[in-house]
Amino acid sequence: MHFKAKDIINEKYTVIFPIKQEGASESYRVKDSSMNRYILKLIDKALTPQKRFSSDGNLKEIELLMEVDHPCLPKLVEHGQINVDGKNFVFLVTSFVNSETVAERLLRSSVINASDAKKIARALLQALKHLHDRPTPIIHNNVTAANVLIDLTNDNIDRVILTGFERACHQSEAMQQDFAEGDWFSLAPECLDGASTPQSDLYQVGAMMYQLLFGMLPWYCDLTSIAAERRKQFVLKQKQSELLIPMVSGNEIDHNLLNVIRKALAADIDERFDNAQEFIDAVNGVITVTPPAQSPDKSGATASNKISFVTSSGNGFDDVAGMNEIKQMLKHDVIDRLRDIDKAKRYKLTIPNGIMLYGPPGCGKSFIAEKFAEEAGYHFKLIKSSDLASVYIHGSQGRIAALFNDARTNAPTILCFDEFDALVPIRGSHGNEYQSGEVNEFLSQLNNCGEQGVFVIASTNRPDIIDPAVLRRGRIDKTIFIAPPDDEAKALIFEKHLQGRPYDDDINFARLARLARNYISSDIAYVVNEAASIAADRDTSISQEIIEEVLSRSKPSLSPDVIDDYMHMREKMENISKPRRRVGF
């Protein structure tokens, strides 16, 4: 980076701080003499491909930004040329928005709920409609999570801005794009063959919707070379592959939304949306979408309904504050045995069939399950009751059996069931008669599944309505109460959520933990995010005073009465079998 904080660019803009350096460009947050904030982009002319300049020698990115005017697109304030250290640079200044990228949001939350994903998609499509519906359409060519800003002015996603015009061009231009290897995963197949159309931009919106909902991009290929032959293989793989819909917990995704994504990501360009408005109407439910035809498998399910296994990557248990006993138990009883199969066979050790985590909502049950999968590094599926209902038609017994058969085939496999009470309610109870067959199938599949390399983690807020037969030894072997975090854990949670943000060195985490009485993990995450937003508005670091200011006007999600109810529920659960120690925070 050529400039640091407090340096002055072009005798007008004072650098607040550098943002990033990428290729030939550098980005800075700056302010003028009136304290108005902007984003300044500095581009090294010598390092910029000639094709990104017009015949007049002007940067195409600037020319295109001068053409557009839309609330979901950057507003060009000023542009020009300057000399820095003997090098010629182009600079452009755009309006500032207190924001974060979608990529940054996904780093924190892994997935985004369906409602917010629709909001983001609608805003992007409105911006693309403005670009495409012109006498000479503009093709953006770079709709990725890193180039989409979420306005943080309000708590809700009310405004989204599409940036990243480096690769934009008029549709009439024959412009062969230069994509890095990592960019390929979100591109329409035709882009890699050199063809860019409005449908290519819409394809990228579909890829981002998939990423928002499932925490991954829709296509994966192990690329080790950017040679032309390798690129052709990747294009062919995309065109021949069927789109897989993973199972994830914590996200309500209806059939129409899945069909919208399937249509947007169709390999055949003629099967995709014709224009941005049609895509918008589909997201809004104004039109019903018929997905591209899929070939049925032997069980009668379409290929698009199959659920892909995922090998998780991440920090594992390092991201989990507290819960030391459960982490140690999972590592000793499951992970270590899976990693040393010979020793396990010699001592005739088997992994447990499964554990059930229960307790108040928001205390980390699903989180510890996800982090366990990351720690183990094996195949896993995250499964919610609504996922089974939508993917396995009416939760049929045959599909439940297929789920476990696939898990055994790909063993060692971890199956993480969220909202377990909805999957295995007490048989014969009012309103659940029709589910007896499904519960019986679960009982059959759970029997000694650990011996076949399948480990089940079930989480629930309502263990009292689960069929007791599920919880016997040989099926779900351990039941563990996950309580709200204690002060020590809350201090660690505050510290983890502040990591990577500018905060004062003298933060008293122990005091914050004491002030956050009855707060759960999600409450603390909210407090830190609010404090970060306030600090950003003030252009200062996050301080003890700001965090306490947010705490003073916040309330915990769980009332003392709710916590007491769960403590009584725990007593009843532990009276059924041997008393168990509290394990968790």
Short mmCIF file of C-alpha atoms in Angstrom, two decimals, residues 158-521:
data_model
loop_
_atom_site.label_atom_id
_atom_site.label_comp_id
_atom_site.label_asym_id
_atom_site.label_seq_id
_atom_site.Cartn_x
_atom_site.Cartn_y
_atom_site.Cartn_z
CA ASP A 158 -32.39 -2.68 3.87
CA ARG A 159 -29.75 -1.76 1.31
CA VAL A 160 -27.20 -3.70 -0.69
CA ILE A 161 -24.60 -2.21 -3.05
CA LEU A 162 -22.96 -4.04 -5.95
CA THR A 163 -19.33 -2.96 -6.35
CA GLY A 164 -16.37 -4.46 -8.25
CA PHE A 165 -16.69 -2.95 -11.74
CA GLU A 166 -13.11 -3.91 -12.74
CA ARG A 167 -14.33 -6.55 -15.19
CA ALA A 168 -17.50 -4.82 -16.34
CA CYS A 169 -17.95 -4.14 -20.05
CA HIS A 170 -20.60 -3.36 -22.64
CA GLN A 171 -22.22 -6.49 -24.01
CA SER A 172 -21.19 -5.46 -27.51
CA GLU A 173 -17.51 -5.67 -26.56
CA ALA A 174 -15.67 -8.89 -27.30
CA MET A 175 -13.72 -8.89 -24.06
CA GLN A 176 -11.95 -12.07 -22.98
CA GLN A 177 -11.92 -11.93 -19.19
CA ASP A 178 -8.93 -12.88 -17.04
CA PHE A 179 -10.27 -14.87 -14.11
CA ALA A 180 -8.19 -16.22 -11.28
CA GLU A 181 -8.50 -19.90 -10.44
CA GLY A 182 -10.57 -19.19 -7.32
CA ASP A 183 -13.09 -17.12 -9.30
CA TRP A 184 -14.20 -20.01 -11.47
CA PHE A 185 -16.46 -21.61 -8.90
CA SER A 186 -19.14 -18.90 -9.21
CA LEU A 187 -18.95 -18.41 -12.97
CA ALA A 188 -21.45 -19.52 -15.56
CA PRO A 189 -19.86 -22.17 -17.82
CA GLU A 190 -20.08 -19.87 -20.85
CA CYS A 191 -17.96 -17.22 -19.10
CA LEU A 192 -14.97 -19.54 -19.11
CA ASP A 193 -15.44 -19.98 -22.85
CA GLY A 194 -15.25 -16.19 -23.26
CA ALA A 195 -18.96 -15.41 -23.67
CA SER A 196 -20.56 -12.88 -21.29
CA THR A 197 -24.29 -12.13 -21.38
CA PRO A 198 -26.92 -10.74 -18.99
CA GLN A 199 -27.74 -14.40 -18.18
CA SER A 200 -24.16 -14.82 -16.96
CA ASP A 201 -24.70 -12.09 -14.35
CA LEU A 202 -27.98 -13.72 -13.32
CA TYR A 203 -26.20 -17.04 -12.99
CA GLN A 204 -23.77 -15.43 -10.55
CA VAL A 205 -26.68 -14.13 -8.46
CA GLY A 206 -28.01 -17.72 -8.33
CA ALA A 207 -24.58 -18.93 -7.22
CA MET A 208 -24.50 -16.32 -4.46
CA MET A 209 -28.00 -17.26 -3.25
CA TYR A 210 -26.82 -20.87 -3.01
CA GLN A 211 -23.74 -19.72 -1.08
CA LEU A 212 -25.84 -17.62 1.31
CA LEU A 213 -28.21 -20.48 2.09
CA PHE A 214 -25.76 -23.39 2.25
CA GLY A 215 -22.41 -21.79 3.12
CA MET A 216 -20.66 -23.05 -0.02
CA LEU A 217 -20.61 -22.39 -3.74
CA PRO A 218 -22.75 -24.68 -5.92
CA TRP A 219 -19.94 -26.29 -7.90
CA TYR A 220 -16.62 -27.67 -6.76
CA CYS A 221 -13.68 -28.86 -8.83
CA ASP A 222 -10.14 -29.58 -7.65
CA LEU A 223 -8.27 -27.10 -9.85
CA THR A 224 -4.49 -27.35 -9.89
CA SER A 225 -3.82 -25.54 -13.16
CA ILE A 226 -5.28 -22.62 -15.07
CA ALA A 227 -4.26 -24.05 -18.42
CA ALA A 228 -6.86 -23.90 -21.19
CA GLU A 229 -7.37 -27.67 -21.20
CA ARG A 230 -8.06 -27.67 -17.45
CA ARG A 231 -10.53 -24.83 -17.90
CA LYS A 232 -12.39 -26.82 -20.56
CA GLN A 233 -12.60 -29.79 -18.20
CA PHE A 234 -14.13 -27.59 -15.52
CA VAL A 235 -16.71 -26.18 -17.96
CA LEU A 236 -17.60 -29.71 -19.06
CA LYS A 237 -17.94 -30.81 -15.43
CA GLN A 238 -20.37 -27.98 -14.73
CA LYS A 239 -22.46 -28.71 -17.80
CA GLN A 240 -22.73 -32.43 -17.02
CA SER A 241 -23.27 -32.21 -13.26
CA GLU A 242 -26.60 -32.18 -11.47
CA LEU A 243 -27.05 -29.47 -8.83
CA LEU A 244 -26.95 -30.92 -5.32
CA ILE A 245 -28.93 -29.39 -2.46
CA PRO A 246 -27.14 -29.89 0.89
CA MET A 247 -28.91 -30.26 4.20
CA VAL A 248 -28.29 -27.43 6.66
CA SER A 249 -29.88 -26.59 9.97
CA GLY A 250 -31.35 -23.30 11.04
CA ASN A 251 -32.66 -22.19 7.65
CA GLU A 252 -36.22 -22.49 6.35
CA ILE A 253 -36.00 -22.90 2.57
CA ASP A 254 -39.18 -23.52 0.62
CA HIS A 255 -39.52 -25.52 -2.60
CA ASN A 256 -40.08 -22.44 -4.76
CA LEU A 257 -36.83 -20.86 -3.58
CA LEU A 258 -34.92 -24.05 -4.38
CA ASN A 259 -36.52 -24.13 -7.82
CA VAL A 260 -35.54 -20.49 -8.38
CA ILE A 261 -31.91 -21.37 -7.63
CA ARG A 262 -32.01 -24.46 -9.85
CA LYS A 263 -33.34 -22.41 -12.76
CA ALA A 264 -30.78 -19.63 -12.25
CA LEU A 265 -27.96 -22.20 -12.22
CA ALA A 266 -29.12 -24.31 -15.16
CA ALA A 267 -26.13 -25.36 -17.29
CA ASP A 268 -28.17 -24.68 -20.43
CA ILE A 269 -28.43 -20.90 -20.83
CA ASP A 270 -31.82 -21.28 -22.55
CA GLU A 271 -33.29 -22.80 -19.37
CA ARG A 272 -32.28 -19.85 -17.16
CA PHE A 273 -34.15 -16.62 -16.47
CA ASP A 274 -34.44 -14.41 -19.53
CA ASN A 275 -33.89 -11.18 -17.62
CA ALA A 276 -33.51 -9.66 -14.16
CA GLN A 277 -37.19 -8.75 -13.85
CA GLU A 278 -38.26 -12.36 -14.40
CA PHE A 279 -35.76 -13.41 -11.72
CA ILE A 280 -37.15 -10.76 -9.33
CA ASP A 281 -40.73 -11.96 -9.94
CA ALA A 282 -39.65 -15.53 -9.19
CA VAL A 283 -37.93 -14.56 -5.91
CA ASN A 284 -41.05 -12.58 -4.91
CA GLY A 285 -43.29 -15.56 -5.70
CA VAL A 286 -45.18 -13.63 -8.37
CA ILE A 287 -44.46 -16.42 -10.85
CA THR A 288 -44.12 -20.14 -10.18
CA VAL A 289 -40.84 -21.59 -11.31
CA THR A 290 -40.52 -24.96 -12.98
CA PRO A 291 -36.96 -26.17 -12.44
CA PRO A 292 -34.90 -27.69 -15.26
CA ALA A 293 -35.68 -31.35 -15.88
CA GLN A 294 -33.70 -33.77 -13.72
CA SER A 295 -33.19 -37.47 -14.28
CA PRO A 296 -34.81 -39.64 -11.56
CA ASP A 297 -32.73 -42.09 -9.57
CA LYS A 298 -33.77 -45.61 -8.61
CA SER A 299 -35.58 -44.46 -5.49
CA GLY A 300 -37.71 -42.02 -7.48
CA ALA A 301 -35.93 -38.92 -6.21
CA THR A 302 -34.50 -36.47 -8.69
CA ALA A 303 -30.79 -35.91 -8.72
CA SER A 304 -31.31 -32.35 -7.53
CA ASN A 305 -32.92 -33.69 -4.38
CA LYS A 306 -29.91 -35.77 -3.41
CA ILE A 307 -27.96 -34.52 -0.44
CA SER A 308 -24.22 -34.20 -0.86
CA PHE A 309 -21.81 -35.23 1.86
CA VAL A 310 -19.51 -32.44 2.96
CA THR A 311 -16.09 -32.64 4.55
CA SER A 312 -15.97 -29.70 6.91
CA SER A 313 -13.04 -27.34 7.29
CA GLY A 314 -12.60 -24.73 9.97
CA ASN A 315 -11.12 -24.10 13.39
CA GLY A 316 -13.06 -26.85 15.12
CA PHE A 317 -13.15 -26.75 18.92
CA ASP A 318 -10.87 -23.69 18.98
CA ASP A 319 -13.96 -21.62 18.16
CA VAL A 320 -15.91 -22.99 21.15
CA ALA A 321 -15.72 -21.03 24.39
CA GLY A 322 -16.11 -23.26 27.44
CA MET A 323 -17.77 -26.69 27.13
CA ASN A 324 -14.41 -28.28 28.02
CA GLU A 325 -15.86 -31.54 29.33
CA ILE A 326 -17.98 -32.24 26.28
CA LYS A 327 -15.10 -31.33 23.97
CA GLN A 328 -12.81 -33.72 25.82
CA MET A 329 -15.43 -36.49 25.77
CA LEU A 330 -16.04 -36.14 22.03
CA LYS A 331 -12.33 -36.10 21.30
CA HIS A 332 -11.55 -39.11 23.50
CA ASP A 333 -14.60 -41.30 22.81
CA VAL A 334 -15.12 -40.56 19.13
CA ILE A 335 -12.38 -38.69 17.27
CA ASP A 336 -9.38 -40.52 18.79
CA ARG A 337 -11.00 -43.91 18.19
CA LEU A 338 -11.86 -43.06 14.59
CA ARG A 339 -8.29 -41.91 13.98
CA ASP A 340 -6.71 -45.07 15.42
CA ILE A 341 -8.87 -47.86 14.04
CA ASP A 342 -6.21 -50.55 14.67
CA LYS A 343 -6.03 -49.74 18.38
CA ALA A 344 -9.83 -49.63 18.63
CA LYS A 345 -10.08 -53.08 17.03
CA ARG A 346 -7.35 -54.49 19.27
CA TYR A 347 -9.20 -53.41 22.40
CA LYS A 348 -12.64 -54.03 20.82
CA LEU A 349 -13.60 -50.40 21.32
CA THR A 350 -16.54 -48.90 19.42
CA ILE A 351 -17.56 -45.30 19.13
CA PRO A 352 -20.85 -44.38 20.82
CA ASN A 353 -23.88 -44.47 18.56
CA GLY A 354 -24.74 -40.90 19.45
CA ILE A 355 -25.35 -38.19 21.98
CA MET A 356 -28.26 -35.83 22.54
CA LEU A 357 -27.59 -32.24 23.53
CA TYR A 358 -30.53 -30.52 25.19
CA GLY A 359 -31.19 -27.25 26.94
CA PRO A 360 -32.41 -23.69 26.35
CA PRO A 361 -32.23 -22.23 22.83
CA GLY A 362 -29.19 -20.20 21.87
CA CYS A 363 -26.73 -21.92 24.21
CA GLY A 364 -24.58 -23.54 21.52
CA LYS A 365 -26.06 -27.00 20.89
CA SER A 366 -25.98 -26.78 17.09
CA PHE A 367 -22.74 -24.83 17.22
CA ILE A 368 -20.84 -27.49 19.15
CA ALA A 369 -22.18 -30.13 16.72
CA GLU A 370 -20.87 -28.17 13.72
CA LYS A 371 -17.51 -27.56 15.37
CA PHE A 372 -17.24 -31.23 16.28
CA ALA A 373 -17.63 -32.08 12.59
CA GLU A 374 -14.86 -29.59 11.78
CA GLU A 375 -12.62 -31.03 14.51
CA ALA A 376 -13.11 -34.59 13.26
CA GLY A 377 -12.70 -33.63 9.60
CA TYR A 378 -14.94 -36.48 8.41
CA HIS A 379 -18.00 -36.55 6.18
CA PHE A 380 -21.02 -35.04 7.83
CA LYS A 381 -24.57 -33.91 7.19
CA LEU A 382 -26.49 -31.26 9.07
CA ILE A 383 -30.16 -32.25 9.09
CA LYS A 384 -33.27 -30.43 10.25
CA SER A 385 -36.86 -31.67 10.37
CA SER A 386 -37.88 -29.37 7.52
CA ASP A 387 -34.98 -30.73 5.43
CA LEU A 388 -36.29 -34.26 5.76
CA ALA A 389 -39.81 -33.13 5.00
CA SER A 390 -38.77 -31.33 1.83
CA VAL A 391 -36.08 -33.61 0.52
CA TYR A 392 -37.38 -36.98 1.74
CA ILE A 393 -40.96 -36.85 0.60
CA HIS A 394 -43.23 -36.68 3.67
CA GLY A 395 -40.37 -38.06 5.77
CA SER A 396 -40.90 -41.54 4.28
CA GLN A 397 -39.28 -44.54 5.94
CA GLY A 398 -37.42 -45.52 2.77
CA ARG A 399 -35.70 -42.17 2.54
CA ILE A 400 -34.62 -42.28 6.20
CA ALA A 401 -33.10 -45.71 5.52
CA ALA A 402 -31.34 -44.30 2.43
CA LEU A 403 -29.85 -41.50 4.55
CA PHE A 404 -28.26 -43.98 6.97
CA ASN A 405 -27.20 -46.33 4.16
CA ASP A 406 -25.36 -43.45 2.46
CA ALA A 407 -23.75 -42.56 5.78
CA ARG A 408 -22.51 -46.13 6.26
CA THR A 409 -21.19 -46.24 2.70
CA ASN A 410 -19.21 -43.04 3.31
CA ALA A 411 -18.16 -43.94 6.87
CA PRO A 412 -16.84 -42.57 9.08
CA THR A 413 -19.75 -40.14 8.91
CA ILE A 414 -21.29 -37.73 11.41
CA LEU A 415 -25.04 -37.11 11.19
CA CYS A 416 -26.11 -33.94 13.01
CA PHE A 417 -29.87 -33.77 13.65
CA ASP A 418 -31.26 -30.41 14.74
CA GLU A 419 -34.76 -30.05 16.27
CA PHE A 420 -34.63 -33.78 17.02
CA ASP A 421 -37.93 -33.69 18.86
CA ALA A 422 -39.74 -32.98 15.57
CA LEU A 423 -38.20 -36.09 13.97
CA VAL A 424 -38.86 -38.65 16.74
CA PRO A 425 -41.88 -37.51 18.81
CA ILE A 426 -43.51 -39.87 21.28
CA ARG A 427 -45.42 -42.49 19.29
CA GLY A 428 -49.15 -42.56 19.81
CA SER A 429 -49.33 -39.05 21.22
CA HIS A 430 -52.04 -36.78 19.86
CA GLY A 431 -51.18 -35.44 16.42
CA ASN A 432 -48.17 -37.72 15.93
CA GLU A 433 -49.89 -41.00 15.00
CA TYR A 434 -48.88 -40.72 11.36
CA GLN A 435 -45.19 -40.44 12.31
CA SER A 436 -44.96 -43.80 14.10
CA GLY A 437 -43.53 -45.47 11.01
CA GLU A 438 -40.82 -42.85 10.69
CA VAL A 439 -39.94 -43.13 14.39
CA ASN A 440 -39.72 -46.93 14.08
CA GLU A 441 -37.36 -46.51 11.13
CA PHE A 442 -35.16 -44.17 13.14
CA LEU A 443 -35.04 -46.71 15.98
CA SER A 444 -33.98 -49.43 13.56
CA GLN A 445 -31.29 -47.30 11.92
CA LEU A 446 -29.88 -46.03 15.24
CA ASN A 447 -29.32 -49.55 16.58
CA ASN A 448 -25.54 -49.93 17.02
CA CYS A 449 -24.84 -47.56 14.12
CA GLY A 450 -21.55 -46.61 15.80
CA GLU A 451 -20.16 -50.07 14.98
CA GLN A 452 -20.56 -49.16 11.31
CA GLY A 453 -18.78 -45.81 11.59
CA VAL A 454 -21.88 -43.59 11.87
CA PHE A 455 -22.06 -41.18 14.80
CA VAL A 456 -25.22 -39.19 15.55
CA ILE A 457 -25.43 -35.85 17.34
CA ALA A 458 -28.99 -34.80 18.12
CA SER A 459 -29.93 -31.43 19.59
CA THR A 460 -33.26 -30.32 20.99
CA ASN A 461 -34.97 -27.73 23.16
CA ARG A 462 -37.73 -30.24 24.07
CA PRO A 463 -36.29 -33.58 25.22
CA ASP A 464 -39.54 -34.24 27.14
CA ILE A 465 -41.49 -34.96 23.93
CA ILE A 466 -38.94 -37.36 22.37
CA ASP A 467 -39.93 -41.03 22.22
CA PRO A 468 -38.14 -42.70 25.21
CA ALA A 469 -37.09 -45.69 23.09
CA VAL A 470 -34.74 -43.42 21.15
CA LEU A 471 -32.77 -42.58 24.29
CA ARG A 472 -31.90 -46.09 25.42
CA ARG A 473 -28.34 -47.44 25.33
CA GLY A 474 -27.35 -48.73 21.91
CA ARG A 475 -29.16 -45.84 20.21
CA ILE A 476 -28.56 -42.45 21.78
CA ASP A 477 -26.00 -43.40 24.44
CA LYS A 478 -25.52 -40.09 26.23
CA THR A 479 -27.80 -37.16 27.04
CA ILE A 480 -26.00 -33.95 27.92
CA PHE A 481 -27.50 -30.75 29.31
CA ILE A 482 -26.11 -27.58 27.71
CA ALA A 483 -26.67 -24.73 30.13
CA PRO A 484 -26.36 -20.99 29.54
CA PRO A 485 -22.70 -19.91 29.66
CA ASP A 486 -21.15 -19.08 33.02
CA ASP A 487 -19.06 -15.94 33.59
CA GLU A 488 -15.82 -17.57 32.48
CA ALA A 489 -17.36 -18.74 29.22
CA LYS A 490 -19.08 -15.40 28.61
CA ALA A 491 -15.73 -13.62 28.97
CA LEU A 492 -14.25 -15.93 26.34
CA ILE A 493 -17.25 -15.39 24.05
CA PHE A 494 -16.83 -11.60 24.27
CA GLU A 495 -13.15 -12.01 23.43
CA LYS A 496 -13.80 -14.32 20.46
CA HIS A 497 -16.41 -11.98 18.93
CA LEU A 498 -14.03 -9.03 19.26
CA GLN A 499 -11.20 -10.85 17.51
CA GLY A 500 -10.35 -9.34 14.14
CA ARG A 501 -11.96 -6.00 15.05
CA PRO A 502 -10.22 -2.86 16.32
CA TYR A 503 -10.74 -2.80 20.11
CA ASP A 504 -8.99 -1.26 23.11
CA ASP A 505 -6.34 -3.30 24.88
CA ASP A 506 -7.82 -2.61 28.31
CA ILE A 507 -11.17 -4.35 27.79
CA ASN A 508 -12.23 -5.96 31.11
CA PHE A 509 -13.82 -9.19 29.89
CA ALA A 510 -14.55 -10.44 33.40
CA ARG A 511 -16.58 -7.29 34.15
CA LEU A 512 -18.47 -7.60 30.86
CA ALA A 513 -19.32 -11.20 31.71
CA ARG A 514 -20.74 -10.14 35.08
CA LEU A 515 -22.81 -7.37 33.48
CA ALA A 516 -24.19 -9.81 30.89
CA ARG A 517 -26.32 -11.66 33.43
CA ASN A 518 -28.39 -14.46 31.83
CA TYR A 519 -26.97 -13.60 28.39
CA ILE A 520 -26.44 -16.44 25.93
CA SER A 521 -23.95 -16.68 23.05
#
